[in-house]
Amino acid sequence: QVQLVESGGGLVQAGGSLRLSCAVSGSIFGFRRMGWYRQAPGKQRELVAGITAGGVTNYADSVKGRFTISRDNAKNTLYLQMNNLKPEDTAAYYCNAVSYDVSRNYYDNWGQGTQVTVSS
């Protein structure tokens, strides 16, 4: 139904920046919300940033002021701009999209994940 393909992860020094991208494709009627999650070794997966169909955003307290979630409807792409990265940001980052079809059945879609490693 929906495919999410992530890119942009990598190795960066503390204080540096990265931009993650999530390309969206497939059969979609609409979205309820989209977001970025991350999971570090030994920790639970957590919501980093989310955006509603109406464009309202929310962020985890740990990334407020440093990360920005956005979307480009023309390119069918979701972004996460990450500035002033810290070693504690090191994690696998996942793109998520909650979609629905014409019958109003909802689907929870996930990307494959991309690794972000921040060195000190």
GROMACS .gro file of N, CA, C and O in nm:
model
  480
    1GLN      N    1   0.083  -0.120   0.000
    1GLN     CA    2   0.000   0.000   0.000
    1GLN      C    3   0.087   0.126   0.000
    1GLN      O    4   0.084   0.202  -0.096
    2VAL      N    5   0.160   0.146   0.109
    2VAL     CA    6   0.244   0.264   0.125
    2VAL      C    7   0.388   0.221   0.148
    2VAL      O    8   0.415   0.133   0.229
    3GLN      N    9   0.479   0.284   0.076
    3GLN     CA   10   0.621   0.258   0.093
    3GLN      C   11   0.692   0.384   0.142
    3GLN      O   12   0.669   0.492   0.089
    4LEU      N   13   0.777   0.367   0.242
    4LEU     CA   14   0.855   0.477   0.298
    4LEU      C   15   1.003   0.442   0.284
    4LEU      O   16   1.046   0.338   0.335
    5VAL      N   17   1.079   0.526   0.217
    5VAL     CA   18   1.220   0.503   0.195
    5VAL      C   19   1.299   0.619   0.255
    5VAL      O   20   1.285   0.733   0.212
    6GLU      N   21   1.384   0.588   0.353
    6GLU     CA   22   1.459   0.689   0.426
    6GLU      C   23   1.601   0.702   0.372
    6GLU      O   24   1.658   0.606   0.320
    7SER      N   25   1.658   0.820   0.389
    7SER     CA   26   1.796   0.846   0.351
    7SER      C   27   1.848   0.964   0.432
    7SER      O   28   1.771   1.036   0.496
    8GLY      N   29   1.979   0.983   0.431
    8GLY     CA   30   2.039   1.098   0.494
    8GLY      C   31   2.115   1.071   0.623
    8GLY      O   32   2.180   1.161   0.677
    9GLY      N   33   2.107   0.950   0.676
    9GLY     CA   34   2.179   0.918   0.797
    9GLY      C   35   2.329   0.908   0.771
    9GLY      O   36   2.374   0.904   0.657
   10GLY      N   37   2.405   0.906   0.879
   10GLY     CA   38   2.549   0.896   0.866
   10GLY      C   39   2.620   0.932   0.994
   10GLY      O   40   2.560   0.942   1.101
   11LEU      N   41   2.751   0.953   0.982
   11LEU     CA   42   2.837   0.988   1.094
   11LEU      C   43   2.867   1.137   1.090
   11LEU      O   44   2.905   1.191   0.986
   12VAL      N   45   2.850   1.204   1.204
   12VAL     CA   46   2.873   1.347   1.213
   12VAL      C   47   2.932   1.380   1.349
   12VAL      O   48   2.906   1.311   1.447
   13GLN      N   49   3.013   1.485   1.355
   13GLN     CA   50   3.070   1.529   1.482
   13GLN      C   51   2.968   1.609   1.562
   13GLN      O   52   2.875   1.668   1.507
   14ALA      N   53   2.984   1.608   1.694
   14ALA     CA   54   2.897   1.688   1.780
   14ALA      C   55   2.897   1.834   1.735
   14ALA      O   56   3.001   1.891   1.704
   15GLY      N   57   2.777   1.892   1.732
   15GLY     CA   58   2.761   2.027   1.685
   15GLY      C   59   2.728   2.038   1.538
   15GLY      O   60   2.690   2.146   1.491
   16GLY      N   61   2.739   1.929   1.465
   16GLY     CA   62   2.711   1.928   1.323
   16GLY      C   63   2.564   1.910   1.293
   16GLY      O   64   2.479   1.905   1.383
   17SER      N   65   2.532   1.899   1.163
   17SER     CA   66   2.394   1.890   1.118
   17SER      C   67   2.376   1.777   1.018
   17SER      O   68   2.470   1.740   0.945
   18LEU      N   69   2.256   1.724   1.014
   18LEU     CA   70   2.214   1.626   0.914
   18LEU      C   71   2.069   1.653   0.878
   18LEU      O   72   1.993   1.705   0.960
   19ARG      N   73   2.031   1.618   0.755
   19ARG     CA   74   1.892   1.624   0.715
   19ARG      C   75   1.847   1.486   0.667
   19ARG      O   76   1.902   1.433   0.570
   20LEU      N   77   1.748   1.430   0.735
   20LEU     CA   78   1.691   1.302   0.696
   20LEU      C   79   1.574   1.324   0.601
   20LEU      O   80   1.498   1.419   0.617
   21SER      N   81   1.561   1.235   0.503
   21SER     CA   82   1.452   1.241   0.407
   21SER      C   83   1.375   1.111   0.408
   21SER      O   84   1.431   1.004   0.429
   22CYS      N   85   1.245   1.121   0.384
   22CYS     CA   86   1.157   1.004   0.376
   22CYS      C   87   1.070   1.020   0.252
   22CYS      O   88   0.979   1.104   0.249
   23ALA      N   89   1.097   0.940   0.149
   23ALA     CA   90   1.020   0.944   0.025
   23ALA      C   91   0.898   0.853   0.038
   23ALA      O   92   0.911   0.736   0.076
   24VAL      N   93   0.781   0.907   0.007
   24VAL     CA   94   0.654   0.836   0.023
   24VAL      C   95   0.598   0.799  -0.113
   24VAL      O   96   0.590   0.882  -0.203
   25SER      N   97   0.554   0.674  -0.128
   25SER     CA   98   0.491   0.630  -0.251
   25SER      C   99   0.388   0.522  -0.220
   25SER      O  100   0.382   0.472  -0.108
   26GLY      N  101   0.307   0.486  -0.321
   26GLY     CA  102   0.208   0.382  -0.304
   26GLY      C  103   0.066   0.434  -0.316
   26GLY      O  104   0.042   0.551  -0.348
   27SER      N  105  -0.029   0.344  -0.290
   27SER     CA  106  -0.171   0.377  -0.298
   27SER      C  107  -0.216   0.439  -0.165
   27SER      O  108  -0.222   0.370  -0.063
   28ILE      N  109  -0.248   0.567  -0.170
   28ILE     CA  110  -0.284   0.642  -0.050
   28ILE      C  111  -0.406   0.728  -0.078
   28ILE      O  112  -0.413   0.795  -0.181
   29PHE      N  113  -0.501   0.728   0.015
   29PHE     CA  114  -0.612   0.821   0.007
   29PHE      C  115  -0.585   0.945   0.091
   29PHE      O  116  -0.614   1.058   0.048
   30GLY      N  117  -0.530   0.925   0.210
   30GLY     CA  118  -0.498   1.037   0.295
   30GLY      C  119  -0.412   0.996   0.413
   30GLY      O  120  -0.393   0.878   0.440
   31PHE      N  121  -0.358   1.096   0.482
   31PHE     CA  122  -0.277   1.075   0.601
   31PHE      C  123  -0.344   1.138   0.722
   31PHE      O  124  -0.399   1.248   0.713
   32ARG      N  125  -0.334   1.069   0.836
   32ARG     CA  126  -0.372   1.130   0.964
   32ARG      C  127  -0.256   1.211   1.019
   32ARG      O  128  -0.273   1.325   1.063
   33ARG      N  129  -0.136   1.151   1.018
   33ARG     CA  130  -0.017   1.216   1.070
   33ARG      C  131   0.107   1.147   1.016
   33ARG      O  132   0.101   1.033   0.969
   34MET      N  133   0.221   1.214   1.025
   34MET     CA  134   0.350   1.158   0.991
   34MET      C  135   0.449   1.198   1.099
   34MET      O  136   0.428   1.297   1.170
   35GLY      N  137   0.556   1.121   1.113
   35GLY     CA  138   0.652   1.154   1.216
   35GLY      C  139   0.783   1.080   1.203
   35GLY      O  140   0.799   0.991   1.120
   36TRP      N  141   0.877   1.121   1.287
   36TRP     CA  142   1.006   1.056   1.299
   36TRP      C  143   1.022   1.000   1.439
   36TRP      O  144   0.993   1.070   1.538
   37TYR      N  145   1.066   0.875   1.448
   37TYR     CA  146   1.096   0.808   1.573
   37TYR      C  147   1.243   0.769   1.574
   37TYR      O  148   1.308   0.760   1.470
   38ARG      N  149   1.296   0.744   1.693
   38ARG     CA  150   1.432   0.694   1.703
   38ARG      C  151   1.442   0.590   1.814
   38ARG      O  152   1.363   0.590   1.908
   39GLN      N  153   1.540   0.501   1.800
   39GLN     CA  154   1.564   0.398   1.900
   39GLN      C  155   1.714   0.377   1.915
   39GLN      O  156   1.782   0.341   1.819
   40ALA      N  157   1.763   0.402   2.035
   40ALA     CA  158   1.902   0.379   2.069
   40ALA      C  159   1.916   0.243   2.137
   40ALA      O  160   1.819   0.192   2.195
   41PRO      N  161   2.035   0.183   2.132
   41PRO     CA  162   2.055   0.053   2.198
   41PRO      C  163   2.017   0.058   2.345
   41PRO      O  164   2.058   0.149   2.418
   42GLY      N  165   1.938  -0.038   2.389
   42GLY     CA  166   1.897  -0.045   2.528
   42GLY      C  167   1.784   0.048   2.568
   42GLY      O  168   1.748   0.052   2.686
   43LYS      N  169   1.729   0.123   2.473
   43LYS     CA  170   1.621   0.216   2.502
   43LYS      C  171   1.499   0.185   2.415
   43LYS      O  172   1.509   0.122   2.310
   44GLN      N  173   1.382   0.230   2.461
   44GLN     CA  174   1.259   0.213   2.385
   44GLN      C  175   1.252   0.313   2.270
   44GLN      O  176   1.313   0.420   2.276
   45ARG      N  177   1.178   0.276   2.166
   45ARG     CA  178   1.157   0.368   2.056
   45ARG      C  179   1.073   0.486   2.103
   45ARG      O  180   0.973   0.469   2.174
   46GLU      N  181   1.113   0.607   2.064
   46GLU     CA  182   1.046   0.727   2.108
   46GLU      C  183   1.014   0.818   1.990
   46GLU      O  184   1.085   0.820   1.890
   47LEU      N  185   0.907   0.894   2.005
   47LEU     CA  186   0.871   0.993   1.906
   47LEU      C  187   0.964   1.113   1.916
   47LEU      O  188   0.980   1.171   2.024
   48VAL      N  189   1.025   1.150   1.805
   48VAL     CA  190   1.113   1.266   1.799
   48VAL      C  191   1.037   1.390   1.754
   48VAL      O  192   1.046   1.496   1.815
   49ALA      N  193   0.962   1.377   1.645
   49ALA     CA  194   0.886   1.488   1.590
   49ALA      C  195   0.768   1.435   1.510
   49ALA      O  196   0.779   1.332   1.445
   50GLY      N  197   0.656   1.505   1.515
   50GLY     CA  198   0.538   1.467   1.441
   50GLY      C  199   0.475   1.585   1.372
   50GLY      O  200   0.496   1.700   1.411
   51ILE      N  201   0.397   1.557   1.268
   51ILE     CA  202   0.325   1.661   1.195
   51ILE      C  203   0.189   1.606   1.154
   51ILE      O  204   0.178   1.494   1.105
   52THR      N  205   0.083   1.683   1.177
   52THR     CA  206  -0.052   1.641   1.144
   52THR      C  207  -0.085   1.675   0.999
   52THR      O  208  -0.010   1.744   0.930
   53ALA      N  209  -0.202   1.626   0.954
   53ALA     CA  210  -0.246   1.657   0.819
   53ALA      C  211  -0.260   1.807   0.798
   53ALA      O  212  -0.242   1.857   0.687
   54GLY      N  213  -0.294   1.879   0.904
   54GLY     CA  214  -0.309   2.023   0.896
   54GLY      C  215  -0.180   2.101   0.912
   54GLY      O  216  -0.182   2.224   0.907
   55GLY      N  217  -0.068   2.031   0.934
   55GLY     CA  218   0.061   2.098   0.944
   55GLY      C  219   0.104   2.135   1.084
   55GLY      O  220   0.206   2.202   1.101
   56VAL      N  221   0.031   2.092   1.186
   56VAL     CA  222   0.069   2.119   1.324
   56VAL      C  223   0.181   2.025   1.365
   56VAL      O  224   0.173   1.904   1.345
   57THR      N  225   0.287   2.079   1.423
   57THR     CA  226   0.405   2.000   1.460
   57THR      C  227   0.418   1.987   1.611
   57THR      O  228   0.369   2.071   1.688
   58ASN      N  229   0.486   1.880   1.654
   58ASN     CA  230   0.521   1.863   1.794
   58ASN      C  231   0.656   1.793   1.802
   58ASN      O  232   0.694   1.717   1.712
   59TYR      N  233   0.728   1.818   1.913
   59TYR     CA  234   0.864   1.768   1.928
   59TYR      C  235   0.886   1.712   2.067
   59TYR      O  236   0.826   1.759   2.165
   60ALA      N  237   0.975   1.614   2.076
   60ALA     CA  238   1.022   1.569   2.206
   60ALA      C  239   1.099   1.682   2.272
   60ALA      O  240   1.167   1.761   2.206
   61ASP      N  241   1.089   1.691   2.404
   61ASP     CA  242   1.156   1.798   2.477
   61ASP      C  243   1.307   1.799   2.450
   61ASP      O  244   1.369   1.906   2.446
   62SER      N  245   1.366   1.683   2.431
   62SER     CA  246   1.510   1.673   2.415
   62SER      C  247   1.561   1.732   2.284
   62SER      O  248   1.681   1.757   2.271
   63VAL      N  249   1.473   1.754   2.186
   63VAL     CA  250   1.516   1.804   2.056
   63VAL      C  251   1.457   1.939   2.021
   63VAL      O  252   1.490   1.994   1.915
   64LYS      N  253   1.373   1.994   2.106
   64LYS     CA  254   1.312   2.124   2.079
   64LYS      C  255   1.419   2.231   2.061
   64LYS      O  256   1.514   2.240   2.138
   65GLY      N  257   1.403   2.310   1.956
   65GLY     CA  258   1.499   2.415   1.926
   65GLY      C  259   1.615   2.370   1.840
   65GLY      O  260   1.691   2.454   1.791
   66ARG      N  261   1.631   2.239   1.821
   66ARG     CA  262   1.740   2.185   1.742
   66ARG      C  263   1.692   2.113   1.616
   66ARG      O  264   1.759   2.119   1.513
   67PHE      N  265   1.579   2.044   1.625
   67PHE     CA  266   1.526   1.966   1.513
   67PHE      C  267   1.403   2.035   1.454
   67PHE      O  268   1.326   2.099   1.526
   68THR      N  269   1.381   2.017   1.323
   68THR     CA  270   1.265   2.071   1.256
   68THR      C  271   1.208   1.967   1.160
   68THR      O  272   1.280   1.915   1.075
   69ILE      N  273   1.079   1.936   1.175
   69ILE     CA  274   1.012   1.845   1.084
   69ILE      C  275   0.937   1.927   0.979
   69ILE      O  276   0.878   2.031   1.010
   70SER      N  277   0.940   1.881   0.855
   70SER     CA  278   0.871   1.951   0.747
   70SER      C  279   0.835   1.852   0.637
   70SER      O  280   0.882   1.738   0.638
   71ARG      N  281   0.753   1.895   0.544
   71ARG     CA  282   0.716   1.811   0.431
   71ARG      C  283   0.708   1.894   0.304
   71ARG      O  284   0.678   2.014   0.307
   72ASP      N  285   0.734   1.828   0.192
   72ASP     CA  286   0.724   1.888   0.061
   72ASP      C  287   0.622   1.805  -0.017
   72ASP      O  288   0.655   1.696  -0.064
   73ASN      N  289   0.501   1.854  -0.027
   73ASN     CA  290   0.395   1.778  -0.092
   73ASN      C  291   0.424   1.753  -0.240
   73ASN      O  292   0.388   1.647  -0.293
   74ALA      N  293   0.487   1.848  -0.308
   74ALA     CA  294   0.518   1.832  -0.449
   74ALA      C  295   0.616   1.718  -0.472
   74ALA      O  296   0.610   1.650  -0.575
   75LYS      N  297   0.707   1.696  -0.378
   75LYS     CA  298   0.805   1.590  -0.390
   75LYS      C  299   0.767   1.464  -0.312
   75LYS      O  300   0.842   1.367  -0.314
   76ASN      N  301   0.653   1.467  -0.245
   76ASN     CA  302   0.607   1.353  -0.164
   76ASN      C  303   0.716   1.308  -0.067
   76ASN      O  304   0.745   1.189  -0.054
   77THR      N  305   0.772   1.404   0.004
   77THR     CA  306   0.886   1.376   0.091
   77THR      C  307   0.869   1.443   0.228
   77THR      O  308   0.826   1.558   0.236
   78LEU      N  309   0.903   1.369   0.331
   78LEU     CA  310   0.906   1.419   0.468
   78LEU      C  311   1.052   1.439   0.508
   78LEU      O  312   1.138   1.357   0.475
   79TYR      N  313   1.081   1.547   0.582
   79TYR     CA  314   1.217   1.579   0.621
   79TYR      C  315   1.230   1.593   0.772
   79TYR      O  316   1.134   1.627   0.842
   80LEU      N  317   1.351   1.569   0.821
   80LEU     CA  318   1.388   1.603   0.957
   80LEU      C  319   1.523   1.672   0.953
   80LEU      O  320   1.625   1.607   0.928
   81GLN      N  321   1.524   1.803   0.975
   81GLN     CA  322   1.647   1.879   0.983
   81GLN      C  323   1.699   1.873   1.126
   81GLN      O  324   1.628   1.912   1.219
   82MET      N  325   1.820   1.826   1.144
   82MET     CA  326   1.880   1.808   1.276
   82MET      C  327   2.003   1.896   1.287
   82MET      O  328   2.101   1.874   1.215
   83ASN      N  329   1.999   1.994   1.376
   83ASN     CA  330   2.110   2.086   1.397
   83ASN      C  331   2.166   2.069   1.538
   83ASN      O  332   2.098   2.020   1.628
   84ASN      N  333   2.290   2.115   1.557
   84ASN     CA  334   2.356   2.107   1.687
   84ASN      C  335   2.344   1.967   1.746
   84ASN      O  336   2.304   1.950   1.861
   85LEU      N  337   2.381   1.869   1.668
   85LEU     CA  338   2.368   1.730   1.711
   85LEU      C  339   2.458   1.699   1.830
   85LEU      O  340   2.569   1.752   1.843
   86LYS      N  341   2.408   1.611   1.916
   86LYS     CA  342   2.478   1.570   2.036
   86LYS      C  343   2.498   1.419   2.034
   86LYS      O  344   2.423   1.347   1.970
   87PRO      N  345   2.599   1.368   2.107
   87PRO     CA  346   2.620   1.223   2.110
   87PRO      C  347   2.495   1.146   2.153
   87PRO      O  348   2.473   1.034   2.105
   88GLU      N  349   2.414   1.203   2.241
   88GLU     CA  350   2.293   1.135   2.286
   88GLU      C  351   2.186   1.126   2.178
   88GLU      O  352   2.083   1.060   2.198
   89ASP      N  353   2.205   1.193   2.064
   89ASP     CA  354   2.114   1.179   1.951
   89ASP      C  355   2.142   1.054   1.869
   89ASP      O  356   2.066   1.021   1.778
   90THR      N  357   2.251   0.985   1.898
   90THR     CA  358   2.287   0.864   1.826
   90THR      C  359   2.177   0.759   1.840
   90THR      O  360   2.140   0.721   1.951
   91ALA      N  361   2.125   0.713   1.727
   91ALA     CA  362   2.015   0.617   1.726
   91ALA      C  363   1.981   0.579   1.583
   91ALA      O  364   2.029   0.641   1.488
   92ALA      N  365   1.899   0.476   1.568
   92ALA     CA  366   1.836   0.446   1.441
   92ALA      C  367   1.708   0.529   1.431
   92ALA      O  368   1.626   0.527   1.523
   93TYR      N  369   1.694   0.601   1.321
   93TYR     CA  370   1.579   0.689   1.302
   93TYR      C  371   1.484   0.628   1.201
   93TYR      O  372   1.525   0.581   1.094
   94TYR      N  373   1.353   0.631   1.233
   94TYR     CA  374   1.250   0.568   1.151
   94TYR      C  375   1.143   0.668   1.110
   94TYR      O  376   1.096   0.747   1.193
   95CYS      N  377   1.103   0.663   0.985
   95CYS     CA  378   0.992   0.741   0.934
   95CYS      C  379   0.862   0.664   0.954
   95CYS      O  380   0.858   0.543   0.932
   96ASN      N  381   0.758   0.733   0.997
   96ASN     CA  382   0.628   0.672   1.020
   96ASN      C  383   0.518   0.754   0.955
   96ASN      O  384   0.523   0.878   0.957
   97ALA      N  385   0.418   0.686   0.899
   97ALA     CA  386   0.303   0.755   0.842
   97ALA      C  387   0.178   0.673   0.870
   97ALA      O  388   0.173   0.554   0.837
   98VAL      N  389   0.079   0.736   0.930
   98VAL     CA  390  -0.051   0.674   0.952
   98VAL      C  391  -0.143   0.718   0.839
   98VAL      O  392  -0.177   0.836   0.830
   99SER      N  393  -0.180   0.624   0.753
   99SER     CA  394  -0.261   0.653   0.635
   99SER      C  395  -0.398   0.588   0.646
   99SER      O  396  -0.421   0.503   0.731
  100TYR      N  397  -0.488   0.628   0.557
  100TYR     CA  398  -0.620   0.566   0.551
  100TYR      C  399  -0.665   0.555   0.407
  100TYR      O  400  -0.623   0.632   0.320
  101ASP      N  401  -0.753   0.456   0.381
  101ASP     CA  402  -0.804   0.435   0.247
  101ASP      C  403  -0.944   0.494   0.235
  101ASP      O  404  -0.994   0.558   0.327
  102VAL      N  405  -1.009   0.471   0.119
  102VAL     CA  406  -1.139   0.532   0.094
  102VAL      C  407  -1.247   0.478   0.187
  102VAL      O  408  -1.350   0.544   0.206
  103SER      N  409  -1.227   0.360   0.243
  103SER     CA  410  -1.320   0.302   0.338
  103SER      C  411  -1.290   0.343   0.482
  103SER      O  412  -1.353   0.292   0.575
  104ARG      N  413  -1.194   0.431   0.500
  104ARG     CA  414  -1.153   0.482   0.629
  104ARG      C  415  -1.093   0.372   0.717
  104ARG      O  416  -1.111   0.372   0.840
  105ASN      N  417  -1.023   0.279   0.656
  105ASN     CA  418  -0.939   0.185   0.727
  105ASN      C  419  -0.801   0.248   0.745
  105ASN      O  420  -0.746   0.304   0.650
  106TYR      N  421  -0.746   0.239   0.865
  106TYR     CA  422  -0.620   0.304   0.894
  106TYR      C  423  -0.505   0.205   0.893
  106TYR      O  424  -0.520   0.087   0.929
  107TYR      N  425  -0.388   0.253   0.852
  107TYR     CA  426  -0.268   0.171   0.839
  107TYR      C  427  -0.149   0.243   0.901
  107TYR      O  428  -0.133   0.364   0.884
  108ASP      N  429  -0.067   0.166   0.971
  108ASP     CA  430   0.052   0.219   1.037
  108ASP      C  431   0.174   0.175   0.957
  108ASP      O  432   0.211   0.058   0.958
  109ASN      N  433   0.236   0.269   0.887
  109ASN     CA  434   0.345   0.238   0.794
  109ASN      C  435   0.479   0.286   0.849
  109ASN      O  436   0.488   0.394   0.908
  110TRP      N  437   0.583   0.204   0.826
  110TRP     CA  438   0.717   0.235   0.876
  110TRP      C  439   0.822   0.220   0.768
  110TRP      O  440   0.812   0.134   0.680
  111GLY      N  441   0.924   0.305   0.774
  111GLY     CA  442   1.039   0.291   0.687
  111GLY      C  443   1.138   0.190   0.743
  111GLY      O  444   1.116   0.132   0.851
  112GLN      N  445   1.247   0.169   0.672
  112GLN     CA  446   1.344   0.067   0.711
  112GLN      C  447   1.441   0.115   0.818
  112GLN      O  448   1.509   0.034   0.881
  113GLY      N  449   1.447   0.244   0.840
  113GLY     CA  450   1.537   0.302   0.938
  113GLY      C  451   1.669   0.347   0.877
  113GLY      O  452   1.717   0.289   0.780
  114THR      N  453   1.727   0.451   0.934
  114THR     CA  454   1.858   0.499   0.893
  114THR      C  455   1.938   0.537   1.017
  114THR      O  456   1.885   0.598   1.110
  115GLN      N  457   2.064   0.498   1.020
  115GLN     CA  458   2.147   0.516   1.139
  115GLN      C  459   2.208   0.655   1.142
  115GLN      O  460   2.265   0.702   1.043
  116VAL      N  461   2.198   0.719   1.258
  116VAL     CA  462   2.264   0.847   1.284
  116VAL      C  463   2.361   0.826   1.400
  116VAL      O  464   2.320   0.783   1.508
  117THR      N  465   2.488   0.857   1.377
  117THR     CA  466   2.590   0.843   1.480
  117THR      C  467   2.661   0.976   1.498
  117THR      O  468   2.714   1.031   1.402
  118VAL      N  469   2.661   1.026   1.621
  118VAL     CA  470   2.722   1.154   1.653
  118VAL      C  471   2.843   1.129   1.743
  118VAL      O  472   2.829   1.075   1.853
  119SER      N  473   2.960   1.167   1.697
  119SER     CA  474   3.082   1.147   1.772
  119SER      C  475   3.115   1.270   1.855
  119SER      O  476   3.079   1.383   1.820
  120SER      N  477   3.185   1.247   1.966
  120SER     CA  478   3.225   1.357   2.053
  120SER      C  479   3.367   1.401   2.026
  120SER      O  480   3.410   1.506   2.070
   0.00000   0.00000   0.00000
